Amino acid sequence: MALSHIFSWTFIYDFIRGPMVWISFIIFFCGVVFQVLRFMYLLKEQPVQKLEPGPGNIIHSQTVSHVKVDRVKTGWFKKGWFKKGPDKKDWMLWVKLSIAGVNPFMTIVTTIFHVLLIGVPVFVLGHNILLDNAFGVSMVSLPENVSDFLTGIVIFCTLIFLFRRLFLDRVKIITSYADYFFLSLAAAPFVTGYLAYHQVFSNYKLLISLHMLSGELMLMAVPFTKFMHMIYMIIVRFNVAGEYSFGNATKNW
Amino acid sequence: MKKIFVALACVVFVSGAYAYDELEFSGGKNRGPVLFDHELHMYDFDCLDCHHVMENGENILDDADLFEGNPDILCASCHDSQSEIDKTQAFHYQCMGCHNNYSLTSEPTGPTLCGECHILDK
Ligand code: HEM
Ligand code: HEM
């Protein structure tokens, strides 16, 4: 193979849509497995200390301690779920104190964003036809006008994230350039996919190459950057005793 | 060089222009139409590379059946929603499959991704 061919546009194009897809998926999966194993390994070195609810852990807030007292009084969680459900008041308080109660708007935005971020690419016809051609697996796909609309919603959500970081002071002060970078990296496959579907520029090959490149970069970035929260968010909840983990609904400082 | 050869071949062999020299497929509701340069493909390949009637894994199609207006040679006459490979799959497997054969080589090839074939008319 001539060297001049390797640097030719057609070769680069073929590489991006061929071997590069494999490379990025392998790095993604191996990276995730490596990080999970590393996490488990580091976890072993810590002394396991179960935090029990007790006097030391009482939270000095009127509302929060009310929840605790109320629960102990009725003891619904001891009697079991079926005999007597939790007091309606408990649930309302619980919701109000959770992030969904404190900031319902962002909770909705981030939920929609994450569901679509993971869901849409799986059901995009453009992906599934390529999968079908390559491996003979025909997956259900959304009608293209629907997936295109949902792509627009993802872009809209990232714009909300962006404006929050740009204009809300309390978010702005904890935002660094890296945050903008990763937000763009997450948005890039959607923006370029949208542009490609609508063939906005006449150079479709360039657009779709940028789409594939950005998608591949994003996949490869997942295990090694803050995108790893996708896995860590979940395993932290099960494995690290703390304020946010299951089974220990108490502050641990 | 190849282009010149194709051009020459056109001059020498084509006695008249057929309606199927340039085919256009609709592309459905959400996709742009596909322009298929049948003639270009006819010079590079055998008719039976694409047209087939399969029997025991062998292509038994008679060249003589390949005339314009013969409904039996249209892909959709066999590849419908009942068959294992439906009409859209038949086209995609065949067109993209062959174009992909030349991936990473310096041979000229056809389109392999959606928007290169399904061109939106604006
Ligand atoms: C890894 C390699 C990837 C390849 C080869 C690829 C390929 C494609 C292709 C061919 C299309 C159709 C474009 C068109 O309609 O003309 C598409 C659309 C799309 N891709 Fe990808 N993609 C990749 C990764 C990703 C990733 C990682 C994401 C998101 C996380 C993504 C999100 C999308 C979306 C949302 C669309 C639909 C855009 C729309 O219809 O408005 N892709 N992709
Ligand atoms: C199921 C797995 C995932 C969970 C549970 C999860 C959870 C979260 C949570 C709790 C936040 C903070 C909420 C907020 O900013 O309002 C967040 C933010 C974010 N997530 Fe995820 N995530 C997951 C997967 C992903 C993936 C795969 C990506 C992209 C590759 C991603 C990209 C982002 C981005 C860019 C932000 C920050 C938005 C901002 O700038 O404020 N997430 N995620």
GROMACS .gro file of C-alpha atoms and ligand atoms in nm:
model
  461
    1MET     CA    1   0.000   0.000   0.000
    2ALA     CA    2   0.151   0.327  -0.108
    3LEU     CA    3   0.222   0.583   0.161
    4SER     CA    4   0.053   0.854  -0.039
    5HIS     CA    5  -0.264   0.647  -0.028
    6ILE     CA    6  -0.256   0.622   0.351
    7PHE     CA    7  -0.268   1.000   0.377
    8SER     CA    8  -0.539   1.030   0.116
    9TRP     CA    9  -0.883   1.147   0.206
   10THR     CA   10  -1.053   0.824   0.097
   11PHE     CA   11  -0.825   0.616   0.318
   12ILE     CA   12  -0.884   0.836   0.621
   13TYR     CA   13  -1.257   0.822   0.556
   14ASP     CA   14  -1.251   0.443   0.530
   15PHE     CA   15  -1.040   0.422   0.842
   16ILE     CA   16  -1.277   0.637   1.048
   17ARG     CA   17  -1.579   0.432   0.951
   18GLY     CA   18  -1.400   0.096   0.972
   19PRO     CA   19  -1.116   0.001   1.207
   20MET     CA   20  -1.152   0.316   1.414
   21VAL     CA   21  -1.500   0.209   1.526
   22TRP     CA   22  -1.356  -0.118   1.651
   23ILE     CA   23  -1.067   0.056   1.823
   24SER     CA   24  -1.294   0.298   2.005
   25PHE     CA   25  -1.534   0.029   2.123
   26ILE     CA   26  -1.249  -0.190   2.247
   27ILE     CA   27  -1.093   0.101   2.435
   28PHE     CA   28  -1.434   0.186   2.578
   29PHE     CA   29  -1.509  -0.163   2.710
   30CYS     CA   30  -1.158  -0.248   2.828
   31GLY     CA   31  -1.128   0.093   2.990
   32VAL     CA   32  -1.453   0.053   3.178
   33VAL     CA   33  -1.359  -0.296   3.299
   34PHE     CA   34  -1.015  -0.173   3.405
   35GLN     CA   35  -1.158   0.120   3.598
   36VAL     CA   36  -1.416  -0.097   3.775
   37LEU     CA   37  -1.150  -0.349   3.876
   38ARG     CA   38  -0.923  -0.070   3.995
   39PHE     CA   39  -1.209   0.076   4.194
   40MET     CA   40  -1.283  -0.257   4.360
   41TYR     CA   41  -0.916  -0.306   4.435
   42LEU     CA   42  -0.883   0.033   4.602
   43LEU     CA   43  -1.201  -0.032   4.794
   44LYS     CA   44  -1.053  -0.344   4.950
   45GLU     CA   45  -0.776  -0.141   5.112
   46GLN     CA   46  -1.022   0.062   5.312
   47PRO     CA   47  -1.139  -0.067   5.649
   48VAL     CA   48  -1.505  -0.143   5.619
   49GLN     CA   49  -1.698   0.070   5.861
   50LYS     CA   50  -2.072   0.043   5.863
   51LEU     CA   51  -2.233   0.360   5.979
   52GLU     CA   52  -2.533   0.291   6.195
   53PRO     CA   53  -2.793   0.554   6.256
   54GLY     CA   54  -2.742   0.674   6.608
   55PRO     CA   55  -2.704   0.974   6.831
   56GLY     CA   56  -2.381   1.075   6.667
   57ASN     CA   57  -2.545   1.100   6.333
   58ILE     CA   58  -2.842   1.311   6.418
   59ILE     CA   59  -2.889   1.590   6.176
   60HIS     CA   60  -2.949   1.925   6.334
   61SER     CA   61  -3.217   2.041   6.104
   62GLN     CA   62  -3.575   2.074   6.211
   63THR     CA   63  -3.726   1.925   5.899
   64VAL     CA   64  -3.485   1.643   5.854
   65SER     CA   65  -3.501   1.524   6.211
   66HIS     CA   66  -3.875   1.539   6.180
   67VAL     CA   67  -3.858   1.278   5.911
   68LYS     CA   68  -3.646   1.056   6.127
   69VAL     CA   69  -3.860   1.091   6.435
   70ASP     CA   70  -4.173   1.037   6.238
   71ARG     CA   71  -4.038   0.723   6.082
   72VAL     CA   72  -3.927   0.581   6.413
   73LYS     CA   73  -4.262   0.660   6.568
   74THR     CA   74  -4.470   0.489   6.303
   75GLY     CA   75  -4.199   0.240   6.225
   76TRP     CA   76  -4.348   0.169   5.884
   77PHE     CA   77  -4.028   0.027   5.752
   78LYS     CA   78  -4.019  -0.231   6.027
   79LYS     CA   79  -4.374  -0.346   5.982
   80GLY     CA   80  -4.318  -0.413   5.617
   81TRP     CA   81  -4.434  -0.246   5.301
   82PHE     CA   82  -4.759  -0.427   5.255
   83LYS     CA   83  -4.928  -0.394   5.591
   84LYS     CA   84  -4.905  -0.022   5.622
   85GLY     CA   85  -4.760   0.205   5.361
   86PRO     CA   86  -4.553   0.503   5.453
   87ASP     CA   87  -4.732   0.811   5.560
   88LYS     CA   88  -4.812   1.032   5.267
   89LYS     CA   89  -4.648   1.318   5.451
   90ASP     CA   90  -4.322   1.124   5.473
   91TRP     CA   91  -4.305   1.078   5.102
   92MET     CA   92  -4.380   1.438   5.025
   93LEU     CA   93  -4.106   1.546   5.262
   94TRP     CA   94  -3.870   1.295   5.123
   95VAL     CA   95  -3.932   1.426   4.775
   96LYS     CA   96  -3.906   1.787   4.886
   97LEU     CA   97  -3.570   1.723   5.048
   98SER     CA   98  -3.434   1.530   4.756
   99ILE     CA   99  -3.270   1.700   4.462
  100ALA     CA  100  -3.594   1.660   4.270
  101GLY     CA  101  -3.769   1.878   4.524
  102VAL     CA  102  -3.493   2.133   4.556
  103ASN     CA  103  -3.442   2.180   4.185
  104PRO     CA  104  -3.722   2.011   3.992
  105PHE     CA  105  -3.644   2.186   3.666
  106MET     CA  106  -3.285   2.066   3.643
  107THR     CA  107  -3.390   1.719   3.756
  108ILE     CA  108  -3.629   1.694   3.465
  109VAL     CA  109  -3.376   1.834   3.220
  110THR     CA  110  -3.096   1.605   3.331
  111THR     CA  111  -3.322   1.299   3.333
  112ILE     CA  112  -3.446   1.365   2.981
  113PHE     CA  113  -3.090   1.438   2.873
  114HIS     CA  114  -2.948   1.114   3.011
  115VAL     CA  115  -3.230   0.889   2.895
  116LEU     CA  116  -3.204   1.023   2.541
  117LEU     CA  117  -2.825   1.039   2.545
  118ILE     CA  118  -2.811   0.665   2.594
  119GLY     CA  119  -3.140   0.571   2.431
  120VAL     CA  120  -3.140   0.762   2.104
  121PRO     CA  121  -2.814   0.631   1.955
  122VAL     CA  122  -2.932   0.276   2.019
  123PHE     CA  123  -3.248   0.328   1.815
  124VAL     CA  124  -3.117   0.550   1.537
  125LEU     CA  125  -3.187   0.385   1.201
  126GLY     CA  126  -2.856   0.510   1.062
  127HIS     CA  127  -2.669   0.310   1.326
  128ASN     CA  128  -2.887   0.004   1.306
  129ILE     CA  129  -2.866  -0.035   0.929
  130LEU     CA  130  -2.489  -0.028   0.957
  131LEU     CA  131  -2.505  -0.288   1.234
  132ASP     CA  132  -2.738  -0.499   1.022
  133ASN     CA  133  -2.501  -0.481   0.726
  134ALA     CA  134  -2.200  -0.564   0.938
  135PHE     CA  135  -2.336  -0.836   1.167
  136GLY     CA  136  -2.684  -0.920   1.041
  137VAL     CA  137  -2.852  -0.803   1.359
  138SER     CA  138  -3.161  -0.605   1.278
  139MET     CA  139  -3.263  -0.401   1.577
  140VAL     CA  140  -3.580  -0.205   1.623
  141SER     CA  141  -3.535   0.153   1.518
  142LEU     CA  142  -3.728   0.470   1.567
  143PRO     CA  143  -3.876   0.638   1.261
  144GLU     CA  144  -3.614   0.881   1.148
  145ASN     CA  145  -3.821   1.194   1.198
  146VAL     CA  146  -3.876   1.088   1.560
  147SER     CA  147  -3.511   1.019   1.635
  148ASP     CA  148  -3.422   1.344   1.466
  149PHE     CA  149  -3.666   1.530   1.691
  150LEU     CA  150  -3.525   1.357   2.000
  151THR     CA  151  -3.175   1.452   1.887
  152GLY     CA  152  -3.293   1.810   1.881
  153ILE     CA  153  -3.412   1.773   2.241
  154VAL     CA  154  -3.072   1.644   2.352
  155ILE     CA  155  -2.909   1.945   2.190
  156PHE     CA  156  -3.159   2.169   2.363
  157CYS     CA  157  -3.076   2.011   2.701
  158THR     CA  158  -2.704   2.065   2.650
  159LEU     CA  159  -2.778   2.427   2.569
  160ILE     CA  160  -2.958   2.457   2.903
  161PHE     CA  161  -2.653   2.305   3.074
  162LEU     CA  162  -2.432   2.547   2.888
  163PHE     CA  163  -2.633   2.855   2.974
  164ARG     CA  164  -2.646   2.746   3.335
  165ARG     CA  165  -2.270   2.727   3.342
  166LEU     CA  166  -2.235   3.059   3.163
  167PHE     CA  167  -2.489   3.270   3.345
  168LEU     CA  168  -2.579   3.123   3.684
  169ASP     CA  169  -2.323   3.257   3.929
  170ARG     CA  170  -2.331   2.963   4.167
  171VAL     CA  171  -2.264   2.726   3.880
  172LYS     CA  172  -2.023   2.958   3.707
  173ILE     CA  173  -1.776   2.976   3.994
  174ILE     CA  174  -1.731   2.599   3.999
  175THR     CA  175  -1.701   2.571   3.621
  176SER     CA  176  -1.365   2.530   3.457
  177TYR     CA  177  -1.273   2.509   3.090
  178ALA     CA  178  -1.267   2.132   3.121
  179ASP     CA  179  -1.639   2.134   3.199
  180TYR     CA  180  -1.713   2.322   2.879
  181PHE     CA  181  -1.490   2.084   2.692
  182PHE     CA  182  -1.667   1.772   2.816
  183LEU     CA  183  -2.008   1.923   2.769
  184SER     CA  184  -1.917   1.992   2.406
  185LEU     CA  185  -1.774   1.646   2.368
  186ALA     CA  186  -2.103   1.494   2.486
  187ALA     CA  187  -2.302   1.723   2.257
  188ALA     CA  188  -2.079   1.687   1.951
  189PRO     CA  189  -2.210   1.353   1.817
  190PHE     CA  190  -2.563   1.486   1.841
  191VAL     CA  191  -2.492   1.818   1.675
  192THR     CA  192  -2.292   1.662   1.393
  193GLY     CA  193  -2.543   1.377   1.354
  194TYR     CA  194  -2.821   1.632   1.324
  195LEU     CA  195  -2.632   1.834   1.065
  196ALA     CA  196  -2.551   1.520   0.869
  197TYR     CA  197  -2.910   1.399   0.867
  198HIS     CA  198  -3.026   1.732   0.730
  199GLN     CA  199  -2.730   1.753   0.495
  200VAL     CA  200  -2.689   2.119   0.579
  201PHE     CA  201  -2.355   2.154   0.406
  202SER     CA  202  -2.311   2.004   0.066
  203ASN     CA  203  -2.005   1.814   0.188
  204TYR     CA  204  -2.181   1.521   0.351
  205LYS     CA  205  -1.866   1.311   0.376
  206LEU     CA  206  -1.697   1.575   0.589
  207LEU     CA  207  -1.997   1.607   0.818
  208ILE     CA  208  -2.044   1.237   0.870
  209SER     CA  209  -1.671   1.193   0.927
  210LEU     CA  210  -1.681   1.457   1.198
  211HIS     CA  211  -1.981   1.276   1.343
  212MET     CA  212  -1.805   0.943   1.354
  213LEU     CA  213  -1.486   1.098   1.491
  214SER     CA  214  -1.666   1.285   1.767
  215GLY     CA  215  -1.866   0.975   1.858
  216GLU     CA  216  -1.551   0.768   1.873
  217LEU     CA  217  -1.369   1.030   2.079
  218MET     CA  218  -1.659   1.045   2.321
  219LEU     CA  219  -1.666   0.668   2.360
  220MET     CA  220  -1.293   0.651   2.420
  221ALA     CA  221  -1.313   0.935   2.670
  222VAL     CA  222  -1.577   0.763   2.886
  223PRO     CA  223  -1.347   0.541   3.094
  224PHE     CA  224  -1.080   0.804   3.158
  225THR     CA  225  -1.266   1.127   3.219
  226LYS     CA  226  -1.558   1.256   3.418
  227PHE     CA  227  -1.786   1.065   3.182
  228MET     CA  228  -1.690   0.768   3.399
  229HIS     CA  229  -1.963   0.891   3.634
  230MET     CA  230  -2.181   0.667   3.422
  231ILE     CA  231  -2.032   0.365   3.600
  232TYR     CA  232  -1.902   0.519   3.918
  233MET     CA  233  -2.230   0.688   4.006
  234ILE     CA  234  -2.383   0.343   4.031
  235ILE     CA  235  -2.111   0.142   4.197
  236VAL     CA  236  -2.035   0.415   4.447
  237ARG     CA  237  -2.391   0.392   4.570
  238PHE     CA  238  -2.358   0.026   4.645
  239ASN     CA  239  -2.003   0.016   4.769
  240VAL     CA  240  -1.898   0.329   4.947
  241ALA     CA  241  -2.061   0.405   5.278
  242GLY     CA  242  -2.171   0.762   5.279
  243GLU     CA  243  -2.440   1.019   5.266
  244TYR     CA  244  -2.557   0.925   4.920
  245SER     CA  245  -2.527   0.549   4.929
  246PHE     CA  246  -2.801   0.295   4.973
  247GLY     CA  247  -2.853   0.169   5.324
  248ASN     CA  248  -2.689   0.466   5.492
  249ALA     CA  249  -2.915   0.761   5.467
  250THR     CA  250  -2.712   0.952   5.721
  251LYS     CA  251  -2.440   1.207   5.691
  252ASN     CA  252  -2.105   1.059   5.767
  253TRP     CA  253  -1.916   1.365   5.877
  254MET     CA  254  -0.753   0.604  -1.783
  255LYS     CA  255  -1.046   0.401  -1.661
  256LYS     CA  256  -1.278   0.695  -1.717
  257ILE     CA  257  -1.156   0.725  -2.074
  258PHE     CA  258  -1.216   0.357  -2.123
  259VAL     CA  259  -1.566   0.384  -1.983
  260ALA     CA  260  -1.634   0.679  -2.208
  261LEU     CA  261  -1.505   0.490  -2.509
  262ALA     CA  262  -1.707   0.188  -2.414
  263CYS     CA  263  -2.016   0.405  -2.403
  264VAL     CA  264  -1.954   0.531  -2.752
  265VAL     CA  265  -1.882   0.188  -2.893
  266PHE     CA  266  -2.146  -0.025  -2.726
  267VAL     CA  267  -2.441   0.190  -2.655
  268SER     CA  268  -2.670   0.185  -2.953
  269GLY     CA  269  -2.944   0.377  -2.778
  270ALA     CA  270  -3.026   0.518  -2.437
  271TYR     CA  271  -3.250   0.297  -2.222
  272ALA     CA  272  -3.483   0.418  -1.953
  273TYR     CA  273  -3.293   0.203  -1.707
  274ASP     CA  274  -2.959   0.370  -1.770
  275GLU     CA  275  -3.034   0.598  -1.479
  276LEU     CA  276  -3.271   0.466  -1.214
  277GLU     CA  277  -3.419   0.665  -0.930
  278PHE     CA  278  -3.554   0.508  -0.612
  279SER     CA  279  -3.792   0.703  -0.396
  280GLY     CA  280  -3.624   0.658  -0.056
  281GLY     CA  281  -3.951   0.666   0.136
  282LYS     CA  282  -4.099   0.921   0.370
  283ASN     CA  283  -3.794   1.036   0.566
  284ARG     CA  284  -3.512   0.977   0.324
  285GLY     CA  285  -3.398   1.150   0.011
  286PRO     CA  286  -3.428   0.964  -0.323
  287VAL     CA  287  -3.141   0.748  -0.449
  288LEU     CA  288  -2.995   0.800  -0.795
  289PHE     CA  289  -2.856   0.477  -0.933
  290ASP     CA  290  -2.632   0.501  -1.234
  291HIS     CA  291  -2.727   0.161  -1.374
  292GLU     CA  292  -2.525   0.213  -1.685
  293LEU     CA  293  -2.202   0.283  -1.499
  294HIS     CA  294  -2.248  -0.036  -1.301
  295MET     CA  295  -2.330  -0.233  -1.616
  296TYR     CA  296  -1.989  -0.154  -1.757
  297ASP     CA  297  -1.798  -0.250  -1.444
  298PHE     CA  298  -1.991  -0.564  -1.357
  299ASP     CA  299  -2.178  -0.861  -1.490
  300CYS     CA  300  -2.555  -0.842  -1.501
  301LEU     CA  301  -2.568  -1.156  -1.288
  302ASP     CA  302  -2.354  -1.000  -1.015
  303CYS     CA  303  -2.669  -0.819  -0.912
  304HIS     CA  304  -2.967  -0.977  -1.084
  305HIS     CA  305  -3.043  -1.327  -0.965
  306VAL     CA  306  -3.290  -1.609  -0.940
  307MET     CA  307  -3.153  -1.840  -0.678
  308GLU     CA  308  -3.188  -2.216  -0.686
  309ASN     CA  309  -2.981  -2.442  -0.460
  310GLY     CA  310  -2.741  -2.160  -0.398
  311GLU     CA  311  -2.688  -2.105  -0.767
  312ASN     CA  312  -2.791  -1.815  -0.984
  313ILE     CA  313  -2.998  -1.962  -1.264
  314LEU     CA  314  -3.118  -1.634  -1.410
  315ASP     CA  315  -3.124  -1.622  -1.788
  316ASP     CA  316  -2.966  -1.309  -1.935
  317ALA     CA  317  -3.249  -1.294  -2.183
  318ASP     CA  318  -3.496  -1.223  -1.903
  319LEU     CA  319  -3.324  -0.896  -1.831
  320PHE     CA  320  -3.536  -0.669  -2.040
  321GLU     CA  321  -3.705  -0.349  -1.948
  322GLY     CA  322  -4.051  -0.381  -1.803
  323ASN     CA  323  -4.013  -0.744  -1.691
  324PRO     CA  324  -4.176  -0.738  -1.348
  325ASP     CA  325  -4.008  -1.061  -1.238
  326ILE     CA  326  -3.660  -0.910  -1.227
  327LEU     CA  327  -3.753  -0.625  -0.997
  328CYS     CA  328  -3.604  -0.685  -0.654
  329ALA     CA  329  -3.935  -0.627  -0.481
  330SER     CA  330  -4.100  -0.913  -0.672
  331CYS     CA  331  -3.915  -1.158  -0.446
  332HIS     CA  332  -3.786  -0.939  -0.163
  333ASP     CA  333  -4.103  -0.830   0.008
  334SER     CA  334  -4.207  -0.812   0.372
  335GLN     CA  335  -4.258  -1.192   0.374
  336SER     CA  336  -3.909  -1.286   0.260
  337GLU     CA  337  -3.610  -1.323   0.487
  338ILE     CA  338  -3.442  -1.024   0.328
  339ASP     CA  339  -3.691  -0.746   0.275
  340LYS     CA  340  -3.674  -0.493  -0.003
  341THR     CA  341  -3.479  -0.228   0.185
  342GLN     CA  342  -3.234  -0.485   0.316
  343ALA     CA  343  -3.188  -0.631  -0.033
  344PHE     CA  344  -3.083  -0.292  -0.165
  345HIS     CA  345  -2.868  -0.201   0.132
  346TYR     CA  346  -2.691  -0.538   0.152
  347GLN     CA  347  -2.619  -0.540  -0.218
  348CYS     CA  348  -2.526  -0.177  -0.278
  349MET     CA  349  -2.335  -0.105   0.044
  350GLY     CA  350  -2.192  -0.456   0.060
  351CYS     CA  351  -2.024  -0.424  -0.277
  352HIS     CA  352  -1.907  -0.067  -0.220
  353ASN     CA  353  -1.754  -0.175   0.111
  354ASN     CA  354  -1.549  -0.443  -0.065
  355TYR     CA  355  -1.321  -0.166  -0.183
  356SER     CA  356  -1.284  -0.004   0.159
  357LEU     CA  357  -0.924   0.090   0.250
  358THR     CA  358  -0.808   0.025  -0.105
  359SER     CA  359  -0.737   0.283  -0.371
  360GLU     CA  360  -0.997   0.134  -0.609
  361PRO     CA  361  -1.281   0.367  -0.699
  362THR     CA  362  -1.601   0.276  -0.520
  363GLY     CA  363  -1.951   0.397  -0.452
  364PRO     CA  364  -2.117   0.549  -0.149
  365THR     CA  365  -2.132   0.365   0.183
  366LEU     CA  366  -2.308   0.600   0.423
  367CYS     CA  367  -2.669   0.715   0.423
  368GLY     CA  368  -2.645   1.070   0.297
  369GLU     CA  369  -2.414   0.988   0.009
  370CYS     CA  370  -2.691   0.785  -0.157
  371HIS     CA  371  -3.005   0.940  -0.014
  372ILE     CA  372  -2.949   1.293  -0.127
  373LEU     CA  373  -3.209   1.537  -0.005
  374ASP     CA  374  -3.337   1.762  -0.272
  375LYS     CA  375  -3.354   2.114  -0.147
  376HEM     C1  376  -1.885   0.520   1.671
  376HEM     C2  377  -1.912   0.541   1.551
  376HEM     C3  378  -2.038   0.604   1.497
  376HEM     C4  379  -2.076   0.592   1.366
  376HEM     C5  380  -2.005   0.513   1.258
  376HEM     C6  381  -2.200   0.665   1.350
  376HEM     C7  382  -2.269   0.674   1.230
  376HEM     C8  383  -2.388   0.745   1.212
  376HEM     C9  384  -2.458   0.758   1.087
  376HEM    C10  385  -2.413   0.697   0.954
  376HEM    C11  386  -2.569   0.832   1.110
  376HEM    C12  387  -2.676   0.871   1.006
  376HEM    C13  388  -2.649   1.008   0.956
  376HEM    C14  389  -2.749   1.044   0.850
  376HEM     O1  390  -2.869   1.029   0.874
  376HEM     O2  391  -2.708   1.086   0.741
  376HEM    C15  392  -2.571   0.867   1.249
  376HEM    C16  393  -2.669   0.942   1.311
  376HEM    C17  394  -2.673   0.970   1.447
  376HEM     N1  395  -2.574   0.939   1.540
  376HEM    FE1  396  -2.407   0.831   1.504
  376HEM     N2  397  -2.237   0.720   1.471
  376HEM    C18  398  -2.140   0.687   1.565
  376HEM    C19  399  -2.139   0.722   1.700
  376HEM    C20  400  -2.240   0.794   1.764
  376HEM    C21  401  -2.242   0.825   1.906
  376HEM    C22  402  -2.137   0.782   2.007
  376HEM    C23  403  -2.358   0.897   1.928
  376HEM    C24  404  -2.415   0.958   2.054
  376HEM    C25  405  -2.378   0.936   2.173
  376HEM    C26  406  -2.426   0.910   1.802
  376HEM    C27  407  -2.547   0.975   1.785
  376HEM    C28  408  -2.616   0.986   1.665
  376HEM    C29  409  -2.746   1.047   1.650
  376HEM    C30  410  -2.828   1.108   1.764
  376HEM    C31  411  -2.781   1.040   1.513
  376HEM    C32  412  -2.912   1.087   1.447
  376HEM    C33  413  -2.908   1.229   1.407
  376HEM    C34  414  -3.042   1.270   1.350
  376HEM     O3  415  -3.109   1.188   1.285
  376HEM     O4  416  -3.080   1.386   1.368
  376HEM     N3  417  -2.351   0.846   1.704
  376HEM     N4  418  -2.459   0.813   1.310
  377HEM     C1  419  -2.649   0.570   3.349
  377HEM     C2  420  -2.544   0.639   3.357
  377HEM     C3  421  -2.537   0.784   3.404
  377HEM     C4  422  -2.580   0.840   3.523
  377HEM     C5  423  -2.650   0.770   3.638
  377HEM     C6  424  -2.545   0.981   3.518
  377HEM     C7  425  -2.568   1.073   3.620
  377HEM     C8  426  -2.539   1.208   3.615
  377HEM     C9  427  -2.568   1.306   3.718
  377HEM    C10  428  -2.635   1.273   3.851
  377HEM    C11  429  -2.527   1.427   3.674
  377HEM    C12  430  -2.537   1.560   3.746
  377HEM    C13  431  -2.673   1.617   3.716
  377HEM    C14  432  -2.674   1.756   3.663
  377HEM     O1  433  -2.572   1.810   3.617
  377HEM     O2  434  -2.784   1.814   3.663
  377HEM    C15  435  -2.473   1.409   3.542
  377HEM    C16  436  -2.423   1.512   3.464
  377HEM    C17  437  -2.370   1.493   3.337
  377HEM     N1  438  -2.362   1.374   3.266
  377HEM    FE1  439  -2.423   1.195   3.332
  377HEM     N2  440  -2.483   1.006   3.399
  377HEM    C18  441  -2.477   0.890   3.326
  377HEM    C19  442  -2.423   0.873   3.199
  377HEM    C20  443  -2.365   0.974   3.122
  377HEM    C21  444  -2.299   0.955   2.995
  377HEM    C22  445  -2.282   0.820   2.925
  377HEM    C23  446  -2.256   1.079   2.953
  377HEM    C24  447  -2.182   1.118   2.828
  377HEM    C25  448  -2.089   1.054   2.774
  377HEM    C26  449  -2.297   1.174   3.053
  377HEM    C27  450  -2.274   1.311   3.046
  377HEM    C28  451  -2.302   1.402   3.144
  377HEM    C29  452  -2.270   1.543   3.136
  377HEM    C30  453  -2.204   1.612   3.017
  377HEM    C31  454  -2.313   1.600   3.256
  377HEM    C32  455  -2.296   1.744   3.301
  377HEM    C33  456  -2.398   1.838   3.259
  377HEM    C34  457  -2.355   1.976   3.303
  377HEM     O3  458  -2.266   2.033   3.238
  377HEM     O4  459  -2.410   2.024   3.402
  377HEM     N3  460  -2.363   1.107   3.155
  377HEM     N4  461  -2.481   1.274   3.510
   0.00000   0.00000   0.00000
